[in-house]
Amino acid sequence: MVSSARGTYDFVVAANRLPVDRHVEPDGTTTWQTSPGGLVTAMESVMRDREGAWVGWAGFPGEAPEPFDDGPLRLVPVPLSAEEIADYYEGFSNDTLWPLYHDVIVPPTFHRSWWHCYRAVNERFAEAVCEVAAEGATVWVHDYQLQLVPAMVRDRRPDLRIGWFNHIPFPPVELFAQLPWRASILRGLLGADFLGFQRPDDARNFRRACRAVLGARAAGDQVRWDGTDDGRTGAGPRTVRAASVPISIDASGFQRLADSPEVCERAREIRESLGDPDVVLMGVDRLDYTKGIRHRLRAIGELFEDGDIAPPDVTFVQVATPSRERVEAYRTLREQIEATVGRINGDFSHLGDTAVHYLHQSYPREEMAALFQVADVMLVTPLRDGMNLVAKEYVTARHDGGGALVLSEFTGAAEELRAAYLCNPHDIEGLKETIVRAIRDDPAEKSRRMAALRRRVRRHDVQTWAEEFLAALASAPQRPRGRSRR
């Protein structure tokens, strides 16, 4: 709801990116189109019928555009310089926090200059939030890039109701303790009233970190911290609730898309273009070392080598959406994956029969829905993932009741989608056995599993997630409100 007197809003979302991307047309005019990211996809239906403001970076360096409207949403761009993109986003967020929060699959990098930039950018986001938030507004902060924002907003606007949701895992304290600025991160998060996590383990990891690092007390899902009035952001006694609220998708909307005649026809075209194989194995991931693509390719290569699968009867399609290509670890990963794909195809493909189709590009949602319908076995096998919405989109798209989902135990989705073919992606032999079982299992068994998966996603969709999060935020422990510092 808009507070027209001051141009402020009763509901404010803060995320690293705005939900739109800028496109410059050949004639020089500028248009804004919905972003393809997972957060935007999840939040799109939540915000569709809700007036509010969204604070985020516009996606390009330099001066930010003036705030503008996108339907009922007021979009408030936050400027980032090229240096800040390198230090705050590519550096601290994605070369320090991301690997640390994903089991240190690659070693995190610690630079003091990155930390100072991260803090400065979080200050800028907090100021923007406070500018557009009405008195007593609800503020929903998202993800690991903005972990200092809750306390920074609280320090300026104690009248606000502040929630934060973590879309990625939160690490065990034994890993989190490596972070030189661990106490500052926790103090930043404890500025919120309610902290939402994908899995119960993530919430427990956070509460354990608060005990170990800050000396806080934890009882049930609440953290009680006395704080100290030492001038640092986030100081002061508080009680914060930290619990699991797993994210989901707009199941009804995605099913309507998948059911459309255009998408069904496109699925038929894709399968025909692949040579109409008996079995299409598929992986759909952002190109990231957490997604287990190298392990998956190793398992696929060995299955071809062992003779368990062979083209043209079986083919594997790997969609790898480009990601963070200026970060060295990602450039190296791409080179390794492309070399492995080349080796497998060199060894096992024949003229007209390709063993592995590798697609390093982004696709619109319509194309993804068609690809999901083509996949007889979907391989969702990350080494660590907060949730993985691809798994939920896949089962939703399979309106025919067919298909099979091979799912890593180390995704948040595995907590809910227990009827999937669960696997340990580190165990290559076990992964191979699970893939073969998903291919060869009795059709009735696969149909039973898929029906159970579809029921779960349908009953726990993104609207349920948003309602549960906002209800938890509204009922979180109250604190006396101080004066706003604008």
Coordinates of C-alpha atoms in Angstrom, one line a residue:
M1 CA 0.0 0.0 0.0
V2 CA 1.3 3.5 -0.9
S3 CA 1.5 6.3 1.7
S4 CA 0.7 9.2 -0.7
A5 CA 1.6 11.9 1.8
R6 CA 5.4 11.2 1.5
G7 CA 5.6 8.9 -1.5
T8 CA 6.5 6.0 0.8
Y9 CA 5.3 2.4 0.9
D10 CA 4.0 0.0 3.6
F11 CA 5.9 -2.9 1.9
V12 CA 9.4 -2.7 0.7
V13 CA 11.6 -5.4 -0.8
A14 CA 15.4 -5.0 -1.0
A15 CA 17.5 -7.4 -3.1
N16 CA 20.8 -7.1 -4.9
R17 CA 19.1 -6.7 -8.3
L18 CA 15.9 -5.1 -9.5
P19 CA 13.4 -7.5 -11.0
V20 CA 14.0 -6.0 -14.5
D21 CA 16.9 -5.7 -16.9
R22 CA 17.6 -2.7 -19.1
H23 CA 17.6 -3.3 -22.9
V24 CA 18.7 -0.6 -25.3
E25 CA 17.0 -0.9 -28.7
P26 CA 18.7 -0.2 -32.0
D27 CA 17.1 3.2 -32.2
G28 CA 18.5 4.2 -28.8
T29 CA 15.3 3.8 -26.8
T30 CA 15.4 2.0 -23.4
T31 CA 13.1 -0.7 -22.3
W32 CA 12.9 -2.8 -19.2
Q33 CA 12.2 -6.5 -19.3
T34 CA 11.6 -9.0 -16.4
S35 CA 14.9 -10.6 -15.3
P36 CA 15.3 -14.4 -15.6
G37 CA 16.8 -15.0 -12.1
G38 CA 15.4 -17.4 -9.6
L39 CA 14.6 -14.7 -7.0
V40 CA 12.7 -12.7 -9.5
T41 CA 10.8 -15.7 -10.7
A42 CA 9.8 -16.7 -7.2
M43 CA 8.9 -13.1 -6.1
E44 CA 7.0 -12.2 -9.4
S45 CA 3.8 -13.8 -8.4
V46 CA 4.1 -12.6 -4.8
M47 CA 4.4 -9.0 -5.9
R48 CA 1.9 -9.2 -8.7
D49 CA -1.1 -8.0 -6.7
R50 CA 0.8 -6.1 -4.0
E51 CA 1.7 -2.4 -4.1
G52 CA 5.1 -1.7 -2.8
A53 CA 8.7 -0.7 -3.6
W54 CA 11.6 -2.8 -4.7
V55 CA 15.1 -1.5 -4.0
G56 CA 18.0 -3.0 -6.0
W57 CA 20.8 -2.4 -8.4
A58 CA 19.8 -1.8 -12.0
G59 CA 22.4 -4.1 -13.5
F60 CA 24.9 -1.7 -15.0
P61 CA 27.7 0.5 -13.6
G62 CA 27.4 4.3 -13.1
E63 CA 24.6 6.6 -12.2
A64 CA 21.3 4.9 -11.4
P65 CA 18.1 5.8 -13.2
E66 CA 15.4 7.7 -11.4
P67 CA 12.8 5.5 -9.6
F68 CA 10.1 4.3 -11.9
D69 CA 7.0 2.2 -11.9
D70 CA 6.5 -1.4 -13.2
G71 CA 2.9 -2.2 -12.7
P72 CA 2.0 -1.8 -9.0
L73 CA 5.7 -1.9 -8.1
R74 CA 7.8 1.2 -7.5
L75 CA 11.4 0.3 -8.6
V76 CA 14.1 2.2 -6.8
P77 CA 17.6 1.7 -8.4
V78 CA 20.7 1.8 -6.3
P79 CA 23.9 2.9 -8.1
L80 CA 27.1 0.8 -8.2
S81 CA 30.3 1.9 -9.8
A82 CA 32.4 -0.5 -11.8
E83 CA 34.9 -0.8 -8.9
E84 CA 32.0 -1.5 -6.5
I85 CA 30.7 -4.2 -8.8
A86 CA 34.2 -5.8 -8.8
D87 CA 34.7 -5.6 -5.0
Y88 CA 31.2 -5.8 -3.5
Y89 CA 29.5 -8.2 -6.0
E90 CA 32.2 -10.2 -7.8
G91 CA 34.6 -10.0 -4.9
F92 CA 33.1 -10.2 -1.4
S93 CA 29.7 -11.6 -2.4
N94 CA 30.8 -14.2 -4.9
D95 CA 34.4 -14.9 -4.2
T96 CA 34.3 -14.7 -0.4
L97 CA 30.7 -15.5 0.9
W98 CA 29.5 -17.8 -1.9
P99 CA 32.2 -20.4 -1.6
L100 CA 32.3 -20.1 2.2
Y101 CA 28.5 -20.7 2.3
H102 CA 28.7 -23.7 -0.1
D103 CA 31.0 -26.0 1.9
V104 CA 34.2 -24.4 0.6
I105 CA 34.0 -26.4 -2.6
V106 CA 36.6 -23.8 -3.8
P107 CA 38.6 -21.8 -1.3
P108 CA 37.1 -18.4 -0.4
T109 CA 39.2 -15.3 -0.8
F110 CA 39.5 -12.7 2.0
H111 CA 40.4 -9.1 1.1
R112 CA 39.8 -6.2 3.5
S113 CA 39.1 -3.8 0.6
W114 CA 36.3 -6.1 -0.5
W115 CA 34.8 -6.0 3.0
H116 CA 34.9 -2.3 3.2
C117 CA 33.2 -2.0 -0.1
Y118 CA 30.5 -4.6 0.9
R119 CA 29.8 -2.5 4.0
A120 CA 29.6 0.7 2.1
V121 CA 27.2 -0.7 -0.5
N122 CA 25.0 -2.2 2.2
E123 CA 24.8 1.2 3.8
R124 CA 23.6 2.6 0.5
F125 CA 20.9 0.0 0.2
A126 CA 19.8 0.7 3.8
E127 CA 19.5 4.4 3.1
A128 CA 17.4 3.7 0.0
V129 CA 15.1 1.4 2.0
C130 CA 14.6 4.0 4.7
E131 CA 13.8 6.7 2.2
V132 CA 10.9 4.7 0.7
A133 CA 9.6 2.9 3.8
A134 CA 6.5 4.4 5.4
E135 CA 6.1 4.6 9.2
G136 CA 5.7 1.0 10.5
A137 CA 6.3 -0.5 7.1
T138 CA 7.3 -4.1 6.5
V139 CA 10.7 -4.5 4.9
W140 CA 11.8 -7.8 3.3
V141 CA 15.6 -8.1 2.7
H142 CA 16.9 -10.9 0.5
D143 CA 20.0 -12.9 0.4
Y144 CA 23.7 -13.0 1.2
Q145 CA 24.7 -9.8 -0.6
L146 CA 22.7 -7.7 1.9
Q147 CA 23.5 -9.3 5.3
L148 CA 24.3 -6.0 6.9
V149 CA 21.2 -4.2 5.8
P150 CA 18.8 -5.4 8.5
A151 CA 20.8 -3.8 11.4
M152 CA 21.6 -0.7 9.3
V153 CA 17.9 -0.2 8.7
R154 CA 17.1 -0.9 12.3
D155 CA 19.6 1.6 13.4
R156 CA 17.9 4.3 11.3
R157 CA 14.3 3.2 11.5
P158 CA 13.4 1.2 14.7
D159 CA 9.7 1.6 13.7
L160 CA 10.1 -0.8 10.8
R161 CA 9.3 -4.6 10.8
I162 CA 12.3 -6.2 9.2
G163 CA 12.6 -9.7 7.7
W164 CA 15.6 -11.3 5.9
F165 CA 15.5 -14.5 3.7
N166 CA 18.6 -16.5 2.8
H167 CA 18.3 -18.1 -0.6
I168 CA 21.5 -20.1 -0.3
P169 CA 22.8 -22.4 2.5
F170 CA 24.1 -21.0 5.8
P171 CA 27.3 -22.8 6.7
P172 CA 28.2 -24.7 9.8
V173 CA 30.0 -22.6 12.4
E174 CA 33.2 -24.5 11.8
L175 CA 33.3 -23.0 8.3
F176 CA 31.6 -19.7 9.0
A177 CA 34.3 -19.0 11.7
Q178 CA 36.9 -18.7 8.9
L179 CA 35.3 -15.3 7.9
P180 CA 37.3 -12.5 9.5
W181 CA 34.2 -10.3 9.7
R182 CA 31.9 -13.1 11.1
A183 CA 30.7 -11.1 14.1
S184 CA 29.8 -8.1 11.9
I185 CA 27.8 -10.3 9.6
L186 CA 25.9 -11.8 12.5
R187 CA 25.2 -8.4 14.1
G188 CA 23.9 -7.2 10.8
L189 CA 21.5 -10.1 10.5
L190 CA 20.3 -9.7 14.1
G191 CA 18.9 -6.4 13.2
A192 CA 16.0 -8.3 11.6
D193 CA 12.9 -9.4 13.5
F194 CA 12.7 -12.7 11.6
L195 CA 15.3 -14.6 9.6
G196 CA 14.1 -17.2 7.1
F197 CA 16.3 -20.1 5.8
Q198 CA 15.7 -22.8 3.2
R199 CA 16.4 -25.8 5.5
P200 CA 16.2 -26.4 9.3
D201 CA 19.9 -27.2 9.2
D202 CA 20.6 -23.7 7.9
A203 CA 18.6 -22.0 10.7
R204 CA 20.4 -24.2 13.3
N205 CA 23.8 -23.3 11.8
F206 CA 22.9 -19.6 12.2
R207 CA 21.8 -20.0 15.8
R208 CA 24.9 -22.0 16.6
A209 CA 27.1 -19.3 15.0
C210 CA 25.4 -16.7 17.2
R211 CA 26.2 -18.7 20.3
A212 CA 29.8 -19.4 19.3
V213 CA 30.7 -16.0 17.9
L214 CA 28.6 -13.5 19.8
G215 CA 27.9 -15.5 23.0
A216 CA 24.2 -15.2 22.3
R217 CA 21.6 -17.5 23.9
A218 CA 19.4 -19.7 21.7
A219 CA 16.2 -21.4 22.8
G220 CA 14.0 -23.2 20.3
D221 CA 14.1 -21.1 17.1
Q222 CA 14.9 -17.8 19.0
V223 CA 18.2 -16.1 19.5
R224 CA 18.6 -13.7 22.4
W225 CA 21.5 -11.3 22.3
D226 CA 22.2 -8.6 24.8
G227 CA 24.5 -6.6 22.5
T228 CA 26.8 -3.8 23.5
D229 CA 26.5 -0.1 23.0
D230 CA 29.8 0.2 21.3
G231 CA 28.8 2.3 18.3
R232 CA 28.8 -0.7 15.9
T233 CA 25.8 -1.3 13.7
G234 CA 23.5 -3.8 15.2
A235 CA 24.3 -3.1 18.8
G236 CA 21.6 -3.3 21.4
P237 CA 19.6 -6.1 23.1
R238 CA 17.3 -8.1 20.9
T239 CA 15.4 -11.3 20.4
V240 CA 15.3 -12.6 16.8
R241 CA 13.5 -15.7 15.4
A242 CA 15.4 -17.8 12.9
A243 CA 13.5 -20.7 11.2
S244 CA 13.2 -22.7 8.0
V245 CA 10.7 -21.4 5.4
P246 CA 11.5 -23.2 2.2
I247 CA 10.9 -21.3 -1.0
S248 CA 8.9 -22.6 -3.9
I249 CA 7.6 -21.7 -7.3
D250 CA 4.4 -20.3 -8.9
A251 CA 3.2 -23.9 -9.5
S252 CA -0.2 -23.0 -11.1
G253 CA 1.3 -20.4 -13.3
F254 CA 4.2 -22.6 -14.5
Q255 CA 1.8 -25.5 -15.1
R256 CA -0.4 -23.2 -17.3
L257 CA 2.7 -22.3 -19.3
A258 CA 3.8 -25.9 -19.7
D259 CA 0.3 -26.9 -20.7
S260 CA 0.0 -24.3 -23.5
P261 CA -0.2 -25.7 -27.0
E262 CA 2.8 -23.6 -28.1
V263 CA 5.0 -25.2 -25.4
C264 CA 3.8 -28.7 -26.1
E265 CA 4.5 -28.2 -29.8
R266 CA 7.9 -26.9 -29.0
A267 CA 8.7 -29.9 -26.9
R268 CA 7.8 -32.2 -29.8
E269 CA 10.1 -30.1 -32.1
I270 CA 13.0 -30.4 -29.6
R271 CA 12.7 -34.1 -29.2
E272 CA 12.6 -34.5 -33.0
S273 CA 15.7 -32.4 -33.4
L274 CA 17.6 -34.6 -30.9
G275 CA 16.8 -37.6 -33.2
D276 CA 13.8 -38.8 -31.2
P277 CA 15.9 -41.0 -28.8
D278 CA 14.3 -43.5 -26.4
V279 CA 15.6 -41.6 -23.4
V280 CA 16.6 -38.0 -22.9
L281 CA 18.7 -37.3 -19.9
M282 CA 18.9 -33.6 -19.0
G283 CA 20.6 -31.2 -16.6
V284 CA 19.7 -27.5 -16.3
D285 CA 21.9 -25.4 -14.2
R286 CA 23.6 -22.0 -13.8
L287 CA 27.3 -22.6 -14.7
D288 CA 28.6 -22.8 -11.2
Y289 CA 31.0 -25.1 -9.3
T290 CA 28.3 -25.8 -6.7
K291 CA 26.0 -27.5 -9.3
G292 CA 28.0 -30.7 -9.6
I293 CA 28.1 -30.5 -13.4
R294 CA 31.6 -32.0 -13.6
H295 CA 30.6 -34.9 -11.3
R296 CA 27.5 -35.5 -13.4
L297 CA 29.5 -35.5 -16.7
R298 CA 31.9 -38.0 -15.2
A299 CA 29.0 -40.3 -14.3
I300 CA 27.5 -39.9 -17.8
G301 CA 30.8 -40.5 -19.5
E302 CA 31.4 -43.7 -17.5
L303 CA 27.8 -44.9 -18.3
F304 CA 28.6 -44.5 -22.0
E305 CA 32.0 -46.3 -21.4
D306 CA 30.4 -49.2 -19.5
G307 CA 27.8 -49.6 -22.2
D308 CA 24.8 -49.0 -19.9
I309 CA 23.7 -46.2 -22.2
A310 CA 24.6 -45.4 -25.8
P311 CA 23.5 -43.0 -28.6
P312 CA 21.2 -42.9 -30.5
D313 CA 19.0 -44.6 -27.9
V314 CA 20.1 -42.4 -25.0
T315 CA 21.4 -38.8 -25.2
F316 CA 22.3 -36.3 -22.5
V317 CA 21.4 -32.6 -22.8
Q318 CA 23.2 -30.1 -20.5
V319 CA 22.0 -26.6 -20.3
A320 CA 24.5 -24.4 -18.5
T321 CA 23.4 -20.8 -18.2
P322 CA 26.3 -18.3 -18.2
S323 CA 27.2 -17.0 -14.8
R324 CA 29.8 -14.6 -13.2
E325 CA 32.2 -15.1 -16.1
R326 CA 34.6 -12.4 -14.8
V327 CA 35.4 -14.5 -11.7
E328 CA 38.4 -16.8 -12.3
A329 CA 36.8 -19.9 -10.8
Y330 CA 33.9 -19.7 -13.2
R331 CA 36.1 -19.3 -16.3
T332 CA 38.1 -22.3 -15.2
L333 CA 35.0 -24.3 -14.6
R334 CA 33.7 -23.5 -18.1
E335 CA 36.9 -24.7 -19.7
Q336 CA 36.9 -27.9 -17.7
I337 CA 33.3 -28.7 -18.6
E338 CA 33.7 -28.0 -22.3
A339 CA 36.8 -30.1 -22.4
T340 CA 34.9 -33.0 -20.8
V341 CA 32.0 -32.7 -23.1
G342 CA 34.4 -32.7 -26.1
R343 CA 36.1 -35.8 -24.8
I344 CA 32.8 -37.7 -24.3
N345 CA 31.5 -36.8 -27.7
G346 CA 34.8 -37.6 -29.3
D347 CA 34.7 -41.1 -27.8
F348 CA 31.0 -42.0 -28.1
S349 CA 29.2 -39.9 -30.6
H350 CA 28.7 -40.9 -34.2
L351 CA 27.7 -39.0 -37.3
G352 CA 24.1 -37.9 -36.6
D353 CA 24.1 -39.4 -33.1
T354 CA 25.4 -37.0 -30.4
A355 CA 26.1 -38.4 -26.9
V356 CA 26.1 -35.0 -25.1
H357 CA 24.4 -31.8 -26.3
Y358 CA 26.0 -28.9 -24.4
L359 CA 24.1 -25.6 -24.5
H360 CA 25.9 -22.6 -22.8
Q361 CA 23.2 -20.0 -23.1
S362 CA 20.1 -18.6 -21.4
Y363 CA 16.6 -19.6 -22.4
P364 CA 13.2 -17.9 -21.8
R365 CA 10.8 -19.7 -19.5
E366 CA 8.7 -21.0 -22.4
E367 CA 11.7 -22.8 -23.8
M368 CA 12.6 -24.2 -20.4
A369 CA 9.1 -25.5 -19.9
A370 CA 9.4 -27.3 -23.3
L371 CA 12.8 -28.7 -22.4
F372 CA 11.5 -30.1 -19.1
Q373 CA 8.8 -32.0 -21.0
V374 CA 11.5 -33.5 -23.2
A375 CA 13.5 -34.8 -20.3
D376 CA 12.7 -38.4 -19.4
V377 CA 15.2 -38.2 -16.5
M378 CA 16.1 -34.8 -15.0
L379 CA 19.5 -34.8 -13.2
V380 CA 19.5 -32.1 -10.4
T381 CA 22.7 -33.1 -8.7
P382 CA 24.3 -30.1 -7.0
L383 CA 27.1 -30.6 -4.5
R384 CA 25.3 -28.0 -2.3
D385 CA 22.2 -25.9 -3.0
G386 CA 19.9 -23.7 -0.9
M387 CA 16.8 -25.0 -2.6
N388 CA 17.0 -25.6 -6.4
L389 CA 13.8 -24.5 -8.0
V390 CA 14.6 -26.3 -11.3
A391 CA 13.6 -29.5 -9.5
K392 CA 10.2 -28.0 -8.6
E393 CA 9.7 -26.6 -12.1
Y394 CA 10.5 -29.9 -13.7
V395 CA 7.9 -31.9 -11.8
T396 CA 5.3 -29.1 -12.4
A397 CA 6.0 -29.1 -16.1
R398 CA 5.4 -32.9 -16.4
H399 CA 1.6 -32.6 -16.7
D400 CA 1.6 -36.0 -18.4
G401 CA 2.8 -37.7 -15.1
G402 CA 5.9 -39.0 -16.8
G403 CA 9.5 -38.4 -16.2
A404 CA 11.9 -39.1 -13.3
L405 CA 13.8 -36.7 -11.0
V406 CA 17.3 -37.7 -9.8
L407 CA 17.9 -35.3 -6.9
S408 CA 21.0 -34.6 -4.8
E409 CA 20.6 -35.1 -1.1
F410 CA 22.5 -31.8 -0.6
T411 CA 19.7 -29.6 -2.0
G412 CA 17.0 -27.9 0.0
A413 CA 14.6 -29.5 -2.4
A414 CA 15.6 -32.9 -1.1
E415 CA 14.0 -32.0 2.3
E416 CA 10.6 -31.8 0.6
L417 CA 10.8 -34.0 -2.6
R418 CA 11.4 -37.3 -0.9
A419 CA 9.8 -39.3 -3.7
A420 CA 12.6 -38.3 -6.0
Y421 CA 15.5 -40.7 -6.8
L422 CA 17.9 -39.3 -4.2
C423 CA 21.6 -39.5 -4.6
N424 CA 25.0 -38.5 -3.3
P425 CA 26.7 -36.7 -6.2
H426 CA 30.1 -37.2 -4.7
D427 CA 29.6 -40.9 -5.0
I428 CA 30.1 -41.4 -8.8
E429 CA 29.3 -45.1 -8.7
G430 CA 26.2 -44.5 -6.7
L431 CA 25.1 -41.7 -9.0
K432 CA 25.5 -44.0 -12.0
E433 CA 23.3 -46.6 -10.3
T434 CA 20.7 -44.0 -9.5
I435 CA 20.6 -42.7 -13.1
V436 CA 20.2 -46.3 -14.5
R437 CA 17.5 -47.0 -12.0
A438 CA 15.6 -43.9 -13.0
I439 CA 15.8 -44.9 -16.6
R440 CA 14.8 -48.6 -16.1
D441 CA 12.4 -48.5 -13.2
D442 CA 8.9 -49.8 -13.8
P443 CA 6.7 -47.1 -15.4
A444 CA 4.1 -47.5 -12.7
E445 CA 6.7 -46.8 -10.0
K446 CA 7.9 -43.7 -11.8
S447 CA 4.4 -42.5 -12.2
R448 CA 3.7 -43.0 -8.5
R449 CA 6.8 -41.0 -7.6
M450 CA 6.0 -38.2 -10.0
A451 CA 2.4 -37.9 -8.7
A452 CA 3.7 -37.5 -5.1
L453 CA 6.3 -34.9 -6.2
R454 CA 3.6 -32.9 -8.1
R455 CA 1.3 -32.9 -5.1
R456 CA 4.0 -31.6 -2.8
V457 CA 4.9 -28.7 -5.1
R458 CA 1.3 -27.8 -5.8
R459 CA 0.4 -27.7 -2.1
H460 CA 3.5 -25.7 -1.1
D461 CA 3.8 -23.1 -3.8
V462 CA 5.4 -19.7 -3.8
Q463 CA 2.3 -18.0 -2.4
T464 CA 2.4 -20.4 0.6
W465 CA 6.1 -19.6 1.1
A466 CA 5.4 -15.8 1.1
E467 CA 2.4 -16.1 3.4
E468 CA 4.4 -18.3 5.9
F469 CA 7.3 -15.9 5.8
L470 CA 5.2 -12.8 6.3
A471 CA 3.1 -14.4 9.0
A472 CA 6.3 -15.4 10.8
L473 CA 7.6 -11.9 10.5
A474 CA 4.4 -10.4 11.7
S475 CA 4.4 -12.6 14.8
A476 CA 8.1 -12.3 15.6
P477 CA 9.1 -11.0 19.1
Q478 CA 8.3 -7.3 19.4
R479 CA 10.8 -4.8 20.7
P480 CA 10.1 -1.3 22.0
R481 CA 10.3 1.2 19.2
G482 CA 12.7 4.1 19.3
R483 CA 12.8 7.2 17.3
S484 CA 13.5 7.1 13.6
R485 CA 16.8 8.6 12.6
R486 CA 16.4 9.9 9.1

